[in-house]
XYZ file of N, CA and C in Angstrom:
666
model
N 39.647 156.714 -12.573
C 39.567 156.103 -11.256
C 38.346 156.590 -10.480
N 37.954 157.831 -10.734
C 36.767 158.355 -10.093
C 37.039 158.824 -8.680
N 36.022 159.357 -8.040
C 36.149 159.844 -6.679
C 35.402 158.911 -5.745
N 36.047 158.480 -4.690
C 35.459 157.583 -3.716
C 35.266 158.348 -2.415
N 33.999 158.580 -2.068
C 33.706 159.334 -0.862
C 33.701 158.448 0.374
N 33.733 157.125 0.159
C 33.618 156.209 1.284
C 34.983 155.762 1.778
N 34.958 154.814 2.682
C 36.176 154.321 3.319
C 37.096 153.641 2.316
N 38.390 153.727 2.600
C 39.401 153.084 1.750
C 40.327 152.255 2.615
N 40.656 151.051 2.146
C 41.629 150.190 2.805
C 42.877 150.099 1.942
N 44.035 150.276 2.562
C 45.312 149.930 1.928
C 45.758 148.617 2.551
N 45.758 147.570 1.750
C 46.136 146.245 2.232
C 47.641 146.018 2.117
N 48.179 145.326 3.097
C 49.517 144.756 3.002
C 49.399 143.394 2.314
N 50.502 142.874 1.785
C 50.472 141.602 1.068
C 51.066 140.463 1.903
N 52.384 140.444 2.071
C 53.035 139.329 2.755
C 52.602 139.232 4.212
N 52.105 138.064 4.604
C 51.682 137.864 5.976
C 50.308 138.409 6.286
N 49.684 139.087 5.328
C 48.340 139.645 5.526
C 47.388 138.981 4.537
N 47.318 139.481 3.322
C 46.493 138.820 2.309
C 47.119 137.508 1.838
N 48.438 137.473 1.786
C 49.171 136.300 1.305
C 49.753 135.564 2.502
N 49.293 134.328 2.734
C 49.715 133.555 3.898
C 50.999 132.804 3.560
N 52.120 133.482 3.726
C 53.405 132.943 3.274
C 54.395 132.738 4.416
N 53.880 132.501 5.623
C 54.761 132.367 6.780
C 55.810 131.273 6.599
N 55.400 130.131 6.055
C 56.352 129.028 5.895
C 57.490 129.411 4.963
N 57.158 130.065 3.857
C 58.198 130.483 2.907
C 59.101 131.548 3.520
N 58.523 132.459 4.290
C 59.303 133.521 4.940
C 60.296 132.937 5.943
N 59.831 132.021 6.791
C 60.708 131.419 7.789
C 61.799 130.588 7.113
N 61.424 129.823 6.099
C 62.421 129.032 5.381
C 63.470 129.908 4.730
N 63.036 131.012 4.121
C 63.965 131.930 3.461
C 64.861 132.633 4.480
N 64.273 133.004 5.613
C 65.056 133.647 6.675
C 66.148 132.715 7.177
N 65.780 131.456 7.420
C 66.769 130.506 7.926
C 67.821 130.156 6.879
N 67.441 130.156 5.609
C 68.430 129.947 4.550
C 69.435 131.096 4.535
N 68.928 132.322 4.738
C 69.817 133.490 4.795
C 70.726 133.425 6.023
N 70.145 133.041 7.167
C 70.937 132.923 8.391
C 72.066 131.911 8.231
N 71.775 130.810 7.541
C 72.773 129.747 7.385
C 74.031 130.254 6.687
N 73.855 131.264 5.833
C 75.007 131.824 5.125
C 76.023 132.436 6.084
N 75.548 132.883 7.254
C 76.449 133.484 8.245
C 76.681 132.563 9.437
N 76.226 131.310 9.299
C 76.438 130.354 10.371
C 75.514 130.516 11.558
N 74.402 131.234 11.368
C 73.448 131.410 12.459
C 72.532 130.198 12.567
N 72.096 129.906 13.785
C 71.158 128.808 14.010
C 69.781 129.187 13.462
N 69.016 128.212 12.974
C 67.656 128.505 12.500
C 66.757 128.957 13.642
N 65.720 129.705 13.309
C 64.765 130.157 14.313
C 63.377 129.626 13.975
N 62.512 129.601 14.966
C 61.134 129.157 14.779
C 60.250 130.343 14.395
N 59.022 130.033 14.003
C 58.068 131.094 13.668
C 57.823 131.994 14.873
N 57.689 131.402 16.054
C 57.425 132.217 17.233
C 58.610 133.117 17.573
N 59.815 132.610 17.413
C 60.998 133.461 17.622
C 61.026 134.593 16.609
N 60.695 134.276 15.365
C 60.653 135.289 14.309
C 59.659 136.384 14.675
N 58.466 135.969 15.094
C 57.423 136.952 15.414
C 57.814 137.832 16.593
N 58.588 137.289 17.502
C 59.027 138.055 18.666
C 60.108 139.058 18.301
N 61.016 138.676 17.397
C 62.200 139.474 17.115
C 62.093 140.361 15.880
N 61.199 140.018 14.950
C 61.192 140.711 13.657
C 60.893 142.194 13.808
N 61.600 143.004 13.012
C 61.363 144.442 12.989
C 61.832 144.994 11.646
N 61.426 146.197 11.361
C 61.813 146.921 10.155
C 62.520 148.191 10.589
N 63.593 148.593 9.895
C 64.190 147.974 8.712
C 64.835 146.627 9.023
N 64.812 145.735 8.031
C 65.227 144.349 8.230
C 66.660 144.208 8.776
N 67.623 145.040 8.363
C 68.958 144.903 8.968
C 68.943 144.985 10.492
N 67.990 145.740 11.063
C 67.885 145.819 12.524
C 67.441 144.478 13.107
N 66.611 143.751 12.358
C 66.199 142.412 12.757
C 67.419 141.498 12.827
N 68.251 141.578 11.784
C 69.471 140.774 11.790
C 70.403 141.185 12.938
N 70.403 142.476 13.281
C 71.240 142.944 14.383
C 70.838 142.287 15.700
N 69.542 142.059 15.880
C 69.068 141.427 17.104
C 69.609 140.000 17.249
N 69.880 139.364 16.122
C 70.372 137.993 16.146
C 71.890 137.915 16.102
N 72.517 138.846 15.379
C 73.975 138.850 15.253
C 74.673 139.554 16.422
N 73.920 140.455 17.073
C 74.542 141.295 18.078
C 75.193 142.525 17.475
N 75.045 142.688 16.178
C 75.586 143.844 15.450
C 74.862 143.934 14.112
N 74.926 145.097 13.500
C 74.371 145.224 12.160
C 75.215 144.416 11.174
N 74.587 143.753 10.195
C 75.381 143.073 9.171
C 76.161 144.087 8.335
N 77.307 143.678 7.855
C 78.053 144.534 6.934
C 77.297 144.620 5.616
N 77.687 145.548 4.760
C 77.037 145.669 3.451
C 77.158 144.376 2.656
N 78.322 143.732 2.733
C 78.532 142.473 2.015
C 77.634 141.373 2.582
N 77.552 141.290 3.908
C 76.692 140.286 4.535
C 75.229 140.530 4.199
N 74.797 141.792 4.226
C 73.407 142.113 3.906
C 73.063 141.704 2.483
N 73.921 142.039 1.543
C 73.653 141.684 0.148
C 73.592 140.168 -0.027
N 74.467 139.449 0.653
C 74.475 137.991 0.577
C 73.190 137.414 1.147
N 72.826 137.843 2.334
C 71.632 137.318 2.995
C 70.365 137.700 2.242
N 70.323 138.926 1.759
C 69.141 139.378 1.021
C 68.973 138.567 -0.262
N 70.070 138.304 -0.947
C 69.998 137.530 -2.180
C 69.523 136.108 -1.929
N 70.074 135.468 -0.895
C 69.666 134.103 -0.546
C 68.201 134.073 -0.145
N 67.802 135.057 0.668
C 66.406 135.125 1.099
C 65.464 135.149 -0.102
N 65.705 136.042 -1.031
C 64.778 136.207 -2.156
C 64.795 135.017 -3.106
N 65.939 134.383 -3.274
C 65.980 133.190 -4.122
C 65.170 132.054 -3.505
N 65.353 131.839 -2.212
C 64.609 130.785 -1.529
C 63.110 131.101 -1.543
N 62.773 132.355 -1.211
C 61.365 132.736 -1.133
C 60.671 132.546 -2.480
N 61.313 132.968 -3.559
C 60.712 132.843 -4.888
C 60.435 131.381 -5.229
N 61.344 130.516 -4.824
C 61.177 129.086 -5.104
C 60.028 128.477 -4.304
N 59.855 128.914 -3.064
C 58.908 128.260 -2.160
C 57.563 128.977 -2.023
N 57.433 130.174 -2.539
C 56.160 130.895 -2.408
C 55.043 130.187 -3.172
N 55.390 129.368 -4.161
C 54.365 128.698 -4.977
C 53.515 127.753 -4.144
N 53.998 127.369 -2.972
C 53.236 126.479 -2.092
C 52.286 127.260 -1.182
N 52.332 128.572 -1.253
C 51.528 129.425 -0.369
C 50.289 129.929 -1.093
N 49.277 130.277 -0.319
C 48.035 130.791 -0.902
C 47.527 132.003 -0.153
N 46.374 132.473 -0.563
C 45.748 133.595 0.126
C 45.319 133.178 1.527
N 45.319 134.129 2.428
C 44.801 133.889 3.773
C 43.328 133.514 3.680
N 42.898 132.601 4.546
C 41.507 132.133 4.524
C 40.533 133.315 4.540
N 39.622 133.302 3.583
C 38.576 134.320 3.519
C 38.983 135.609 2.846
N 40.254 135.746 2.448
C 40.725 137.021 1.891
C 39.982 137.406 0.623
N 39.841 136.477 -0.313
C 39.189 136.799 -1.589
C 37.755 137.260 -1.377
N 37.047 136.592 -0.462
C 35.662 136.964 -0.187
C 35.570 138.333 0.477
N 36.490 138.633 1.361
C 36.493 139.944 2.021
C 36.782 141.062 1.028
N 37.730 140.829 0.111
C 38.032 141.830 -0.918
C 36.814 142.092 -1.789
N 36.145 141.021 -2.197
C 34.956 141.161 -3.048
C 33.834 141.863 -2.298
N 33.670 141.536 -1.027
C 32.603 142.141 -0.243
C 32.817 143.624 -0.010
N 34.059 144.010 0.286
C 34.365 145.430 0.490
C 34.113 146.229 -0.784
N 34.516 145.663 -1.906
C 34.315 146.335 -3.198
C 32.831 146.423 -3.539
N 32.081 145.346 -3.320
C 30.662 145.342 -3.675
C 29.849 146.275 -2.784
N 30.398 146.581 -1.600
C 29.731 147.524 -0.702
C 29.952 148.972 -1.132
N 30.741 149.170 -2.203
C 30.964 150.505 -2.738
C 32.178 151.207 -2.187
N 33.001 150.486 -1.434
C 34.229 151.060 -0.887
C 35.399 150.786 -1.834
N 36.481 151.501 -1.639
C 37.681 151.289 -2.464
C 38.776 150.646 -1.637
N 39.730 150.042 -2.340
C 40.870 149.422 -1.658
C 42.049 149.361 -2.620
N 43.227 149.357 -2.045
C 44.448 149.271 -2.837
C 45.421 148.363 -2.109
N 46.510 148.062 -2.763
C 47.502 147.141 -2.207
C 48.876 147.793 -2.276
N 49.548 147.826 -1.129
C 50.916 148.347 -1.078
C 51.777 147.338 -0.330
N 52.808 146.863 -0.994
C 53.676 145.844 -0.415
C 55.130 146.252 -0.535
N 55.942 145.737 0.375
C 57.383 145.916 0.270
C 58.023 144.769 -0.507
N 57.187 143.904 -1.065
C 57.662 142.885 -1.986
C 57.880 143.573 -3.333
N 58.904 143.159 -4.069
C 59.254 143.824 -5.318
C 58.092 143.916 -6.296
N 57.905 145.086 -6.886
C 56.745 145.346 -7.737
C 56.648 144.367 -8.908
N 57.770 144.088 -9.548
C 57.743 143.224 -10.732
C 57.333 141.798 -10.380
N 57.588 141.373 -9.156
C 57.160 140.044 -8.713
C 55.749 140.063 -8.151
N 55.387 141.175 -7.522
C 54.083 141.267 -6.859
C 52.926 141.235 -7.846
N 52.988 142.039 -8.879
C 51.838 142.211 -9.773
C 51.389 140.894 -10.402
N 52.281 140.098 -11.013
C 51.811 138.832 -11.576
C 51.311 137.853 -10.523
N 51.846 137.929 -9.305
C 51.387 137.052 -8.235
C 49.948 137.396 -7.846
N 49.664 138.677 -7.677
C 48.306 139.124 -7.359
C 47.361 138.759 -8.496
N 47.800 138.992 -9.712
C 46.985 138.681 -10.885
C 46.660 137.192 -10.958
N 47.647 136.375 -10.597
C 47.459 134.936 -10.654
C 46.393 134.420 -9.702
N 46.136 135.145 -8.633
C 45.085 134.753 -7.694
C 43.710 135.297 -8.097
N 43.652 136.059 -9.181
C 42.376 136.550 -9.690
C 41.747 137.638 -8.853
N 42.554 138.397 -8.120
C 42.000 139.421 -7.225
C 42.396 140.835 -7.633
N 43.142 140.985 -8.710
C 43.659 142.304 -9.082
C 42.551 143.323 -9.292
N 41.423 142.885 -9.831
C 40.332 143.809 -10.155
C 39.699 144.449 -8.921
N 39.935 143.869 -7.763
C 39.359 144.437 -6.531
C 40.089 145.707 -6.088
N 41.274 145.959 -6.620
C 42.098 147.084 -6.178
C 42.106 148.211 -7.199
N 42.071 149.452 -6.716
C 42.202 150.577 -7.638
C 43.662 150.878 -7.942
N 44.568 150.282 -7.144
C 45.991 150.413 -7.430
C 46.750 149.306 -6.699
N 47.761 148.764 -7.357
C 48.648 147.763 -6.757
C 50.080 148.259 -6.897
N 50.754 148.450 -5.763
C 52.140 148.922 -5.763
C 53.006 147.977 -4.937
N 54.100 147.527 -5.543
C 55.134 146.823 -4.799
C 56.323 147.739 -4.600
N 57.322 147.229 -3.893
C 58.519 148.020 -3.620
C 59.305 148.280 -4.893
N 59.770 149.498 -5.027
C 60.746 149.826 -6.056
C 62.010 150.274 -5.328
N 63.149 149.938 -5.885
C 64.401 150.266 -5.213
C 64.837 149.132 -4.305
N 65.911 149.342 -3.534
C 66.477 148.280 -2.702
C 65.537 147.844 -1.585
N 65.699 146.596 -1.143
C 64.878 146.087 -0.053
C 65.484 146.484 1.285
N 64.694 146.298 2.333
C 65.221 146.500 3.678
C 64.765 147.756 4.388
N 64.055 148.663 3.708
C 63.661 149.926 4.326
C 62.267 149.903 4.920
N 61.778 151.079 5.285
C 60.451 151.233 5.859
C 59.418 151.476 4.766
N 58.166 151.205 5.098
C 57.065 151.387 4.148
C 56.588 152.843 4.102
N 57.004 153.681 5.038
C 56.426 155.020 5.182
C 56.508 155.854 3.907
N 57.695 155.961 3.321
C 57.834 156.787 2.112
C 57.102 156.174 0.928
N 57.054 154.852 0.876
C 56.277 154.184 -0.179
C 54.791 154.496 -0.009
N 54.325 154.597 1.240
C 52.926 154.924 1.498
C 52.607 156.341 1.036
N 53.535 157.267 1.224
C 53.342 158.640 0.747
C 53.106 158.624 -0.760
N 53.967 157.950 -1.503
C 53.828 157.897 -2.967
C 52.559 157.165 -3.388
N 52.212 156.130 -2.643
C 51.015 155.356 -2.963
C 49.762 156.218 -2.856
N 49.629 156.941 -1.760
C 48.439 157.783 -1.586
C 48.458 158.988 -2.514
N 49.635 159.513 -2.794
C 49.713 160.617 -3.757
C 49.198 160.184 -5.117
N 49.474 158.949 -5.502
C 48.996 158.425 -6.784
C 47.481 158.255 -6.785
N 46.881 158.218 -5.591
C 45.432 158.054 -5.472
C 44.740 159.385 -5.163
N 45.449 160.491 -5.325
C 44.897 161.808 -5.019
C 43.567 162.011 -5.739
N 42.563 162.440 -4.979
C 41.236 162.629 -5.550
C 40.373 161.394 -5.443
N 41.001 160.239 -5.176
C 40.242 159.002 -5.073
C 39.989 158.608 -3.619
N 40.913 158.979 -2.724
C 40.765 158.611 -1.321
C 41.157 159.783 -0.435
N 40.652 159.752 0.792
C 41.017 160.741 1.794
C 41.825 160.032 2.871
N 43.023 160.514 3.217
C 43.814 159.852 4.268
C 43.036 159.655 5.563
N 42.194 160.630 5.922
C 41.455 160.537 7.175
C 40.441 159.396 7.167
N 40.055 158.945 5.973
C 39.108 157.828 5.869
C 39.781 156.588 5.306
N 41.108 156.563 5.419
C 41.895 155.432 4.935
C 42.409 154.621 6.120
N 42.316 153.309 5.994
C 42.802 152.402 7.028
C 43.783 151.423 6.396
N 44.955 151.326 6.967
C 45.965 150.371 6.525
C 45.787 149.084 7.321
N 45.669 147.958 6.626
C 45.588 146.656 7.278
C 46.861 145.888 6.959
N 47.614 145.553 8.007
C 48.864 144.835 7.815
C 49.195 143.988 9.021
N 50.347 143.319 8.959
C 50.738 142.400 10.022
C 51.972 142.866 10.785
N 52.452 144.058 10.483
C 53.718 144.509 11.055
C 53.596 145.909 11.660
N 54.431 146.162 12.657
C 54.460 147.491 13.262
C 54.709 148.565 12.211
N 55.503 148.257 11.212
C 55.830 149.232 10.176
C 54.602 149.670 9.392
N 53.581 148.815 9.307
C 52.336 149.213 8.640
C 51.660 150.346 9.408
N 51.684 150.258 10.723
C 51.100 151.319 11.545
C 51.917 152.599 11.450
N 53.234 152.455 11.409
C 54.108 153.625 11.257
C 53.827 154.319 9.932
N 53.688 153.541 8.875
C 53.416 154.104 7.550
C 52.057 154.793 7.513
N 51.066 154.197 8.168
C 49.734 154.807 8.216
C 49.784 156.153 8.936
N 50.440 156.164 10.078
C 50.550 157.399 10.868
C 51.274 158.491 10.071
N 52.250 158.082 9.272
C 53.064 159.012 8.489
C 52.231 159.812 7.491
N 51.114 159.220 7.019
C 50.282 159.899 6.014
C 48.934 160.352 6.571
N 48.742 160.218 7.865
C 47.490 160.653 8.462
C 46.361 159.663 8.343
N 46.701 158.392 8.121
C 45.699 157.333 8.037
C 45.650 156.564 9.349
N 44.701 155.635 9.469
C 44.592 154.765 10.633
C 45.168 153.395 10.281
N 45.297 152.529 11.263
C 45.839 151.197 11.012
C 45.144 150.161 11.876
N 45.050 148.957 11.333
C 44.610 147.769 12.067
C 45.662 146.694 11.807
N 46.139 146.047 12.856
C 47.198 145.060 12.709
C 46.667 143.651 12.973
N 47.088 142.728 12.113
C 46.615 141.344 12.091
C 47.695 140.416 12.645
N 47.310 139.512 13.528
C 48.279 138.681 14.253
C 48.744 137.444 13.487
N 48.261 137.238 12.276
C 48.589 136.008 11.559
C 49.874 136.039 10.772
N 50.630 137.128 10.859
C 51.817 137.262 10.029
C 53.112 137.329 10.794
N 53.833 138.451 10.653
C 55.235 138.527 11.068
C 55.470 138.896 12.531
N 54.456 139.409 13.230
C 54.657 139.894 14.600
C 53.802 139.111 15.590
N 54.286 139.000 16.813
C 53.483 138.425 17.883
C 52.408 139.432 18.304
N 51.351 138.919 18.924
C 50.307 139.815 19.411
C 50.884 140.828 20.401
N 51.754 140.369 21.283
C 52.322 141.267 22.299
C 53.067 142.428 21.659
N 53.861 142.147 20.620
C 54.611 143.226 19.980
C 53.688 144.170 19.223
N 52.618 143.632 18.644
C 51.670 144.489 17.933
C 50.874 145.363 18.893
N 50.502 144.812 20.026
C 49.702 145.579 20.984
C 50.474 146.752 21.568
N 51.786 146.688 21.506
C 52.588 147.789 22.032
C 52.564 149.016 21.126
N 52.027 148.869 19.915
C 52.021 149.963 18.935
C 50.920 150.978 19.216
N 49.837 150.523 19.852
C 48.769 151.449 20.203
C 47.668 151.597 19.172
N 47.523 150.587 18.282
C 46.422 150.577 17.317
C 45.649 149.283 17.508
N 44.421 149.180 16.936
C 43.664 147.939 17.094
C 44.420 146.728 16.553
N 44.352 145.621 17.287
C 44.999 144.364 16.901
C 43.926 143.279 16.840
N 43.904 142.522 15.749
C 42.859 141.515 15.529
C 43.495 140.191 15.111
N 42.710 139.119 15.236
C 43.213 137.783 14.926
C 42.754 137.248 13.576
N 41.810 137.908 12.933
C 41.337 137.475 11.616
C 41.198 138.676 10.696
N 41.240 138.414 9.394
C 41.044 139.503 8.432
C 39.602 140.009 8.455
N 38.659 139.134 8.782
C 37.266 139.584 8.889
C 37.132 140.628 9.994
N 37.800 140.393 11.122
C 37.804 141.377 12.209
C 38.504 142.661 11.767
N 39.552 142.520 10.973
C 40.282 143.697 10.491
C 39.398 144.576 9.626
N 38.631 143.959 8.739
C 37.734 144.722 7.864
C 36.638 145.390 8.678
N 36.081 144.671 9.657
C 35.041 145.266 10.509
C 35.598 146.464 11.269
N 36.822 146.349 11.754
C 37.455 147.445 12.493
C 37.742 148.613 11.547
N 38.169 148.317 10.331
C 38.422 149.370 9.342
C 37.145 150.129 9.018
N 36.073 149.405 8.912
C 34.778 150.047 8.635
C 34.405 150.995 9.767
N 34.664 150.583 10.988
C 34.351 151.429 12.154
C 35.255 152.661 12.186
N 36.547 152.466 11.958
C 37.506 153.573 12.041
C 37.281 154.624 10.959
N 36.833 154.173 9.783
C 36.671 155.095 8.658
C 35.277 155.670 8.546
N 34.416 155.330 9.504
C 33.033 155.799 9.442
C 32.949 157.318 9.553
């Protein structure tokens, strides 16, 4: 893997590099229907969404889902999402930004809370896998925070990156929490799961395009 003395980006996948909002909302509403909940819009989702995901459901149910309800909703969500993700593509300009960051001599990796066995072939199918020095999806049950996964991700890159020169680019408050947990910085993108207002409350830079995110990452890791 070698040693990278320059800046490093840890990219998020869903809602960041992968523009899958339609599939996410459809899957969420399919899961809600199992409990008789009314469907929500993208803007409602962005206002209410939080991690861990059961807390998001609590905001809509008025209580945490039971273990049985969570397993049911999670299963429906993933079945629907897998079926409909094929209609989704990379966020505009993502492939070019990945290539440009790599050609500038910087390193980057991908850490997602999407299941690892599903993530890797999806990334490979878009022809962008070679831009990353490591690709990690979630292992274990869904619904938790990214923080502990970020610890393992950076530990696997020991000697290749420095946390102080690492910037996490994602679309969720949890990306910033995970970055802070390992001593990295974060830039949050408004095109995914959170509203701008909710992202701005986190206290890290918030941008509207991935190009702005990369420029901000370059500044933060300088």
